[in-house]
Structure formats: structure tokens, C-alpha cells
Short mmCIF file of C-alpha atoms in Angstrom, two decimals:
data_model
loop_
_atom_site.label_atom_id
_atom_site.label_comp_id
_atom_site.label_asym_id
_atom_site.label_seq_id
_atom_site.Cartn_x
_atom_site.Cartn_y
_atom_site.Cartn_z
CA MET A 1 -55.98 152.29 11.83
CA ILE A 2 -57.88 151.16 14.90
CA GLU A 3 -58.39 152.95 18.20
CA LYS A 4 -58.71 151.09 21.51
CA HIS A 5 -59.39 152.30 25.03
CA ILE A 6 -57.72 150.22 27.77
CA VAL A 7 -59.07 150.83 31.27
CA LEU A 8 -56.53 150.28 34.08
CA GLU A 9 -58.86 148.67 36.62
CA ASP A 10 -57.94 147.63 40.20
CA ILE A 11 -54.55 149.38 40.11
CA ASP A 12 -53.16 152.84 40.80
CA PRO A 13 -52.56 154.48 37.39
CA VAL A 14 -49.96 156.83 38.92
CA VAL A 15 -47.79 153.82 39.86
CA PHE A 16 -48.46 152.22 36.46
CA TYR A 17 -47.31 155.33 34.53
CA GLY A 18 -44.24 155.75 36.77
CA VAL A 19 -42.63 158.84 38.26
CA GLY A 20 -42.88 161.65 35.71
CA ASN A 21 -44.65 159.18 33.36
CA ALA A 22 -41.35 157.31 32.96
CA HIS A 23 -43.02 153.93 32.39
CA LEU A 24 -45.37 155.46 29.83
CA GLN A 25 -42.43 156.93 27.91
CA ILE A 26 -40.71 153.52 27.86
CA LEU A 27 -43.87 151.90 26.49
CA LYS A 28 -44.04 154.56 23.77
CA SER A 29 -40.43 153.86 22.80
CA LEU A 30 -41.02 150.09 22.77
CA PHE A 31 -44.09 150.49 20.54
CA PRO A 32 -43.13 153.33 18.16
CA LYS A 33 -45.81 152.42 15.60
CA LEU A 34 -48.59 153.10 18.14
CA ARG A 35 -49.94 156.45 19.29
CA ILE A 36 -50.44 156.16 23.07
CA VAL A 37 -52.28 158.79 25.12
CA ALA A 38 -53.01 158.47 28.85
CA ARG A 39 -56.05 160.12 30.43
CA GLY A 40 -56.55 159.21 34.09
CA ASN A 41 -56.92 155.44 34.27
CA VAL A 42 -57.61 155.07 30.52
CA LEU A 43 -55.03 154.43 27.83
CA LYS A 44 -56.14 155.53 24.34
CA VAL A 45 -54.10 153.63 21.74
CA LEU A 46 -54.18 154.12 17.97
CA GLY A 47 -52.50 151.80 15.47
CA ASP A 48 -52.71 148.62 13.37
CA GLU A 49 -54.75 145.74 14.79
CA GLU A 50 -51.79 143.35 15.06
CA ASP A 51 -49.65 145.88 16.97
CA LEU A 52 -52.61 146.79 19.17
CA ASN A 53 -53.21 143.15 20.12
CA VAL A 54 -49.56 142.65 21.12
CA PHE A 55 -49.58 145.89 23.11
CA GLU A 56 -52.81 144.95 24.90
CA LYS A 57 -51.38 141.57 25.96
CA HIS A 58 -48.33 143.26 27.50
CA ILE A 59 -50.53 145.83 29.28
CA SER A 60 -52.66 143.02 30.66
CA ARG A 61 -49.61 141.31 32.16
CA LEU A 62 -48.25 144.61 33.52
CA ARG A 63 -51.61 145.32 35.18
CA GLU A 64 -51.72 141.82 36.65
CA HIS A 65 -48.19 142.20 38.00
CA LEU A 66 -48.97 145.55 39.65
CA TYR A 67 -52.25 144.18 41.05
CA HIS A 68 -50.54 141.24 42.75
CA PHE A 69 -47.21 142.77 43.76
CA ASN A 70 -48.15 146.44 44.37
CA ARG A 71 -45.03 147.56 42.56
CA LEU A 72 -43.79 148.13 39.04
CA ASP A 73 -40.28 149.42 38.39
CA THR A 74 -38.43 149.87 35.10
CA GLU A 75 -36.72 146.49 35.38
CA ASP A 76 -40.07 144.76 35.96
CA LEU A 77 -41.58 146.52 32.95
CA LEU A 78 -38.77 145.51 30.60
CA ARG A 79 -38.73 141.91 31.84
CA ILE A 80 -42.49 141.58 31.36
CA VAL A 81 -42.43 143.04 27.84
CA ASN A 82 -39.56 140.65 27.00
CA GLY A 83 -41.60 137.71 28.33
CA GLU A 84 -39.28 137.08 31.29
CA LYS A 85 -40.08 136.46 34.94
CA THR A 86 -39.61 139.30 37.39
CA GLN A 87 -37.88 138.90 40.75
CA SER A 88 -41.25 139.16 42.53
CA GLU A 89 -42.71 136.38 40.41
CA SER A 90 -39.75 134.16 41.29
CA ALA A 91 -40.19 134.69 45.05
CA THR A 92 -41.63 131.83 47.11
CA ASN A 93 -43.86 131.55 50.19
CA VAL A 94 -45.14 135.12 49.82
CA ILE A 95 -48.76 135.71 50.86
CA VAL A 96 -49.20 139.19 49.36
CA TYR A 97 -47.15 142.34 48.84
CA SER A 98 -47.62 145.54 50.83
CA GLN A 99 -48.22 148.91 49.16
CA SER A 100 -44.49 149.57 49.36
CA GLY A 101 -43.79 146.28 47.55
CA ARG A 102 -42.63 144.52 50.72
CA PRO A 103 -43.29 140.74 50.58
CA ILE A 104 -45.55 139.55 53.40
CA LYS A 105 -44.60 136.03 54.51
CA SER A 106 -44.24 134.04 57.71
CA ARG A 107 -41.47 135.15 60.04
CA SER A 108 -41.74 132.37 62.61
CA GLU A 109 -42.68 128.71 62.87
CA ASN A 110 -46.09 129.40 64.39
CA GLN A 111 -46.89 132.06 61.82
CA GLN A 112 -46.30 129.41 59.17
CA LEU A 113 -48.63 127.08 61.08
CA LEU A 114 -51.32 129.76 60.83
CA ILE A 115 -50.77 130.05 57.06
CA ASP A 116 -50.88 126.26 56.64
CA ALA A 117 -54.03 126.02 58.77
CA PHE A 118 -55.77 128.64 56.60
CA ALA A 119 -55.16 126.43 53.56
CA THR A 120 -56.71 123.32 55.12
CA LYS A 121 -59.22 124.42 57.79
CA ASP A 122 -62.37 126.56 57.68
CA MET A 123 -62.05 127.97 61.19
CA ILE A 124 -58.76 128.99 62.80
CA PHE A 125 -58.08 130.36 66.27
CA ALA A 126 -54.80 132.27 66.58
CA ILE A 127 -53.98 132.92 70.23
CA GLY A 128 -50.89 134.67 71.51
CA PRO A 129 -49.32 137.81 72.96
CA ALA A 130 -49.14 141.25 71.37
CA GLY A 131 -46.80 141.64 68.42
CA THR A 132 -46.97 138.09 67.08
CA GLY A 133 -48.62 139.21 63.83
CA LYS A 134 -51.97 137.49 64.45
CA THR A 135 -54.16 140.29 63.09
CA TYR A 136 -51.89 141.48 60.28
CA LEU A 137 -51.21 137.97 58.99
CA SER A 138 -54.93 137.11 59.11
CA ILE A 139 -55.83 140.20 57.09
CA ALA A 140 -53.03 139.43 54.60
CA LEU A 141 -54.47 135.94 54.09
CA ALA A 142 -57.94 137.45 53.61
CA VAL A 143 -56.66 139.97 51.04
CA LYS A 144 -54.90 137.17 49.14
CA ALA A 145 -58.11 135.10 49.05
CA LEU A 146 -60.06 138.13 47.78
CA LYS A 147 -57.49 138.98 45.11
CA GLU A 148 -57.48 135.37 43.88
CA LYS A 149 -61.33 135.41 43.83
CA GLN A 150 -61.60 132.53 46.29
CA VAL A 151 -64.13 134.65 48.21
CA LYS A 152 -66.33 137.65 47.38
CA LYS A 153 -65.79 139.73 50.51
CA ILE A 154 -63.83 140.30 53.69
CA ILE A 155 -65.63 140.94 56.97
CA LEU A 156 -63.63 142.25 59.92
CA SER A 157 -65.02 142.61 63.41
CA ARG A 158 -63.98 143.53 66.94
CA PRO A 159 -65.83 143.76 70.24
CA ALA A 160 -66.20 147.43 71.20
CA VAL A 161 -64.95 146.99 74.75
CA GLU A 162 -63.60 150.06 76.54
CA ALA A 163 -60.05 149.97 77.85
CA GLY A 164 -60.29 152.85 80.30
CA GLU A 165 -62.21 155.34 78.14
CA LYS A 166 -66.00 155.26 77.81
CA LEU A 167 -67.67 155.36 74.39
CA GLY A 168 -70.10 158.01 75.56
CA PHE A 169 -67.28 160.40 76.40
CA LEU A 170 -65.89 160.34 72.86
CA PRO A 171 -67.09 163.04 70.41
CA GLY A 172 -69.15 162.44 67.27
CA ASP A 173 -71.84 160.05 66.13
CA MET A 174 -71.86 156.26 66.61
CA LYS A 175 -69.44 155.66 63.69
CA ASP A 176 -67.00 158.22 65.14
CA LYS A 177 -67.22 156.51 68.53
CA ILE A 178 -66.67 153.01 67.11
CA ASP A 179 -63.90 153.75 64.56
CA PRO A 180 -61.10 154.08 67.17
CA TYR A 181 -61.73 150.46 68.21
CA LEU A 182 -61.42 149.34 64.58
CA GLN A 183 -58.37 151.46 63.66
CA PRO A 184 -55.85 148.57 63.82
CA LEU A 185 -57.91 146.82 61.13
CA TYR A 186 -57.91 149.94 58.95
CA ASP A 187 -54.13 150.27 59.43
CA ALA A 188 -53.47 146.75 58.16
CA LEU A 189 -55.79 147.15 55.18
CA GLU A 190 -54.22 150.48 54.19
CA ASP A 191 -50.80 148.80 54.20
CA LEU A 192 -52.01 146.07 51.84
CA LEU A 193 -54.39 147.87 49.45
CA PRO A 194 -54.28 151.20 47.57
CA VAL A 195 -56.27 153.80 49.52
CA ALA A 196 -58.61 154.60 46.60
CA LYS A 197 -59.25 150.88 45.97
CA LEU A 198 -59.86 150.24 49.67
CA GLN A 199 -62.40 153.08 49.85
CA ASP A 200 -64.14 151.76 46.75
CA MET A 201 -64.30 148.23 48.20
CA MET A 202 -65.71 149.53 51.46
CA GLU A 203 -68.33 151.62 49.65
CA LYS A 204 -69.37 148.51 47.69
CA HIS A 205 -69.33 146.41 50.92
CA ILE A 206 -66.71 144.07 49.47
CA ILE A 207 -64.72 144.87 52.61
CA GLN A 208 -66.84 145.37 55.72
CA ILE A 209 -65.62 146.49 59.13
CA ALA A 210 -68.12 146.40 61.96
CA PRO A 211 -68.39 145.94 65.73
CA LEU A 212 -69.26 142.45 66.90
CA ALA A 213 -72.77 143.50 67.95
CA PHE A 214 -73.62 144.16 64.28
CA MET A 215 -73.05 140.48 63.38
CA ARG A 216 -76.23 139.21 65.05
CA GLY A 217 -78.77 137.73 62.64
CA ARG A 218 -76.38 137.55 59.66
CA THR A 219 -75.31 134.50 57.64
CA LEU A 220 -71.85 135.07 56.21
CA ASN A 221 -71.28 133.32 52.86
CA ASP A 222 -68.37 133.49 50.37
CA ALA A 223 -66.18 135.43 52.77
CA VAL A 224 -63.14 135.51 54.97
CA VAL A 225 -64.40 136.64 58.37
CA ILE A 226 -61.97 137.84 61.03
CA LEU A 227 -62.80 138.43 64.68
CA ASP A 228 -60.00 140.39 66.31
CA GLU A 229 -59.43 140.89 70.06
CA ALA A 230 -61.66 137.88 70.70
CA GLN A 231 -60.50 137.67 74.32
CA ASN A 232 -62.88 140.57 75.00
CA THR A 233 -65.97 138.67 73.89
CA THR A 234 -68.38 137.09 76.33
CA PRO A 235 -69.23 133.38 75.89
CA ALA A 236 -72.61 134.38 74.40
CA GLN A 237 -71.01 136.82 71.96
CA ILE A 238 -68.42 134.43 70.56
CA ARG A 239 -71.00 131.67 70.27
CA MET A 240 -73.23 134.06 68.29
CA PHE A 241 -70.31 135.03 66.06
CA LEU A 242 -69.12 131.49 65.32
CA THR A 243 -72.61 130.39 64.30
CA ARG A 244 -72.80 133.12 61.61
CA MET A 245 -70.61 130.94 59.40
CA GLY A 246 -72.06 130.20 55.96
CA TRP A 247 -71.00 128.41 52.78
CA ASN A 248 -67.51 128.91 51.31
CA THR A 249 -66.48 130.91 54.36
CA LYS A 250 -63.33 130.86 56.44
CA MET A 251 -63.23 132.32 59.94
CA LEU A 252 -60.12 133.58 61.71
CA ILE A 253 -60.42 134.35 65.42
CA THR A 254 -57.49 136.14 67.03
CA GLY A 255 -56.87 137.12 70.62
CA ASP A 256 -54.50 137.51 73.55
CA LEU A 257 -55.74 135.93 76.77
CA THR A 258 -53.31 138.04 78.80
CA GLN A 259 -54.98 141.31 77.74
CA LEU A 260 -58.56 141.17 79.02
CA ASP A 261 -60.61 144.37 79.13
CA LEU A 262 -63.81 142.67 80.31
CA PRO A 263 -65.38 143.66 83.66
CA HIS A 264 -63.85 141.90 86.66
CA GLY A 265 -65.29 138.43 87.06
CA GLN A 266 -66.60 138.20 83.47
CA GLN A 267 -65.42 135.04 81.69
CA SER A 268 -63.72 135.43 78.32
CA GLY A 269 -65.59 133.85 75.43
CA LEU A 270 -62.27 133.05 73.76
CA ARG A 271 -61.07 131.10 76.78
CA GLU A 272 -64.32 129.12 76.91
CA ALA A 273 -64.26 128.45 73.13
CA PHE A 274 -60.68 127.17 73.47
CA LYS A 275 -61.83 124.59 76.04
CA ILE A 276 -65.03 123.55 74.24
CA LEU A 277 -63.87 123.47 70.61
CA LYS A 278 -60.35 122.08 71.00
CA GLY A 279 -60.25 118.87 69.00
CA VAL A 280 -63.35 119.58 66.88
CA ASP A 281 -62.75 118.42 63.30
CA GLY A 282 -62.30 121.31 60.87
CA ILE A 283 -61.11 123.77 63.53
CA ALA A 284 -57.44 124.62 64.04
CA PHE A 285 -55.84 126.26 67.08
CA VAL A 286 -52.51 128.02 66.59
CA GLU A 287 -50.90 129.06 69.86
CA MET A 288 -48.19 131.70 69.55
CA SER A 289 -45.61 132.74 72.13
CA GLU A 290 -43.05 135.45 72.75
CA LYS A 291 -40.77 133.66 70.27
CA ASP A 292 -43.16 134.74 67.50
CA ILE A 293 -43.11 138.46 68.32
CA VAL A 294 -42.08 140.45 65.26
CA ARG A 295 -42.33 143.99 66.64
CA HIS A 296 -39.55 145.96 68.36
CA LYS A 297 -37.30 143.72 70.47
CA LEU A 298 -38.50 145.54 73.60
CA VAL A 299 -41.99 144.11 73.07
CA THR A 300 -40.61 140.61 73.65
CA ARG A 301 -38.91 141.75 76.86
CA ILE A 302 -42.07 143.51 78.07
CA VAL A 303 -44.23 140.43 77.45
CA HIS A 304 -41.67 138.22 79.22
CA ALA A 305 -41.49 140.58 82.23
CA TYR A 306 -45.26 140.62 82.64
CA GLU A 307 -45.42 136.83 82.35
CA ARG A 308 -42.88 136.55 85.18
CA ALA A 309 -44.88 139.01 87.26
CA ASP A 310 -48.11 137.08 86.70
CA ALA A 311 -46.37 133.81 87.64
CA ASN A 312 -45.08 135.39 90.84
CA LYS A 313 -48.58 136.55 91.80
CA GLN A 314 -49.98 133.04 91.38
CA SER A 315 -47.18 131.39 93.40
#
């Protein structure tokens, strides 16, 4: 008899074991010759070497499935043990799966252009109105690249520009003051990664979230780097950011030129970069419109109404 300890790394053991340890009970019934005991994220298995090797191969595939698809139901478990493909594995054009198991894929033509550009270009500008999925899709692409070990880290940044409320008036230390500006980035990450795994990655600096000012002096290698709300950068700031690019790095710059929070008269760095870099080899520009909005249908109507109002002011 041999005893093996199998560590369930990179996944949530609670999801792996199932509600009320249902998945664990199924595994015990499928492998009656083995004695299986679960302790936290460790499976202690006792049995003959041949049975142990077969069991370990199935566990490896179950872990891999849960890691990629963020879900594992009874049907998935049985299909995997029987050597069959699951429904998730048969799906096409999926970037990643959310924590609820929802497939994340393009929902408009321009969103697909962004996905295609990420595959072929090292620097991508995604410009468009609120609700077009620029930030969420960019973070999903970054998470996919990290999971597939194409890069070693994800770096997310935003300019800390006030939109009516001053930093100094907010309570707490500098981190407490800055975090509200970065919350949309946290929200997207929490939807795509288990909370415990996300915290671990942030503690190990595999995922880094920082204000734009903290980028100065860095060279960013082996990473997907995302600059969100880039319309609120100055020309000097965005130039500094773009020149941080290192080897094996992809940069995604997202922004909405209709939502400027810069002081009156201050030129947007994103607008200037659009004019200067358009046509540069290796850089892609994806321009989204109200047709790409994937939020509540009222968001499309609101954007359209404001566009009409802006056009009337200029005429």
C-alpha cells in the first residue's frame, strides 16, 4: 500500500469537493479500492500504486478543468473521469470563464476586433463610450494570458484624477485614498479569479494595481499592462507610461474621450496619442461606439442623448 498527498493548487477546494462534499463522495464511489481523505486543499490517498496513478491523472484533469473554467459540476466530473469532453471544453471563442462559470467572449464586432488585435499586436488602444466592455474585456484577456503562462504578471493602472471629490478630503492613508479610483479594476478581477487566489497573487505582486504616477522609472517585462481611463492622462503622463514597455509585454490602453475629468483647457494625453501614433506599425486602435454597449439598454440611450446634445452645442 502506498500513500500519496495531492495538493489542490490554484483552485478553490470547496468548489472541487462540491456542495456537502458531493464530488468527493462520487470520487470515493468511483475508486472503491482507494482510501481518500480530504484535509483543506490536500487529498490524502492510500492504495495500490496502479490505482493511485490512475486516480492522480483524473484529479489532474479535474483540477485543470476547474482552473480554466471556474466550475465543476457532477456532469463535468463524470465526463472527465470517463475521458469525455465537457460542454465547456467544447465551447468556442471563449476568452475565460467568470467565477460563476459564465463564458466571457465578444458580444459585438468591435469587441472581437479588440480580441483579434490582442493576438497580433503588442500595443492596443481601445477607445469608446461607457459600457462597451473596454476595461472588462482587457482584464479578461490579461487573465487568460496569465493562466496560459504567456506572461508572468498583470499590471493595472489608472490616473488618480478627481471627478468632483478631492483626494485630501477622503479618510485614511494614501492607499485608502487611492483605492476608490482603482475599484473598477478590483471588481473585474474579483469576477474572474477566486478571491483567495487574487489576494495571494496581489501579495506576491503577480497582479499589481497602482496609480499612473507609480509607473515612472519602471521597465515592464513579461506582463500584460493595462492603462484604464487614459483620457484623463496628460500628454506627458501617457508618453511616460507608453515608454515603460519592456520585452514580452503587451499594453492595453482604454479610454472614453467624451468623459474628461482634466482641468479646463488641459489637453488629453489619449487624444494626442491617437493623433501621433495612428498608423505606427505594431500598434492597433479599436474604436467602439454606442452599438458596442453591453450594459443596461438605458446606457445606450443616455450616451446617444449626450452625443446629440454635444453636437447641438457645436452647431
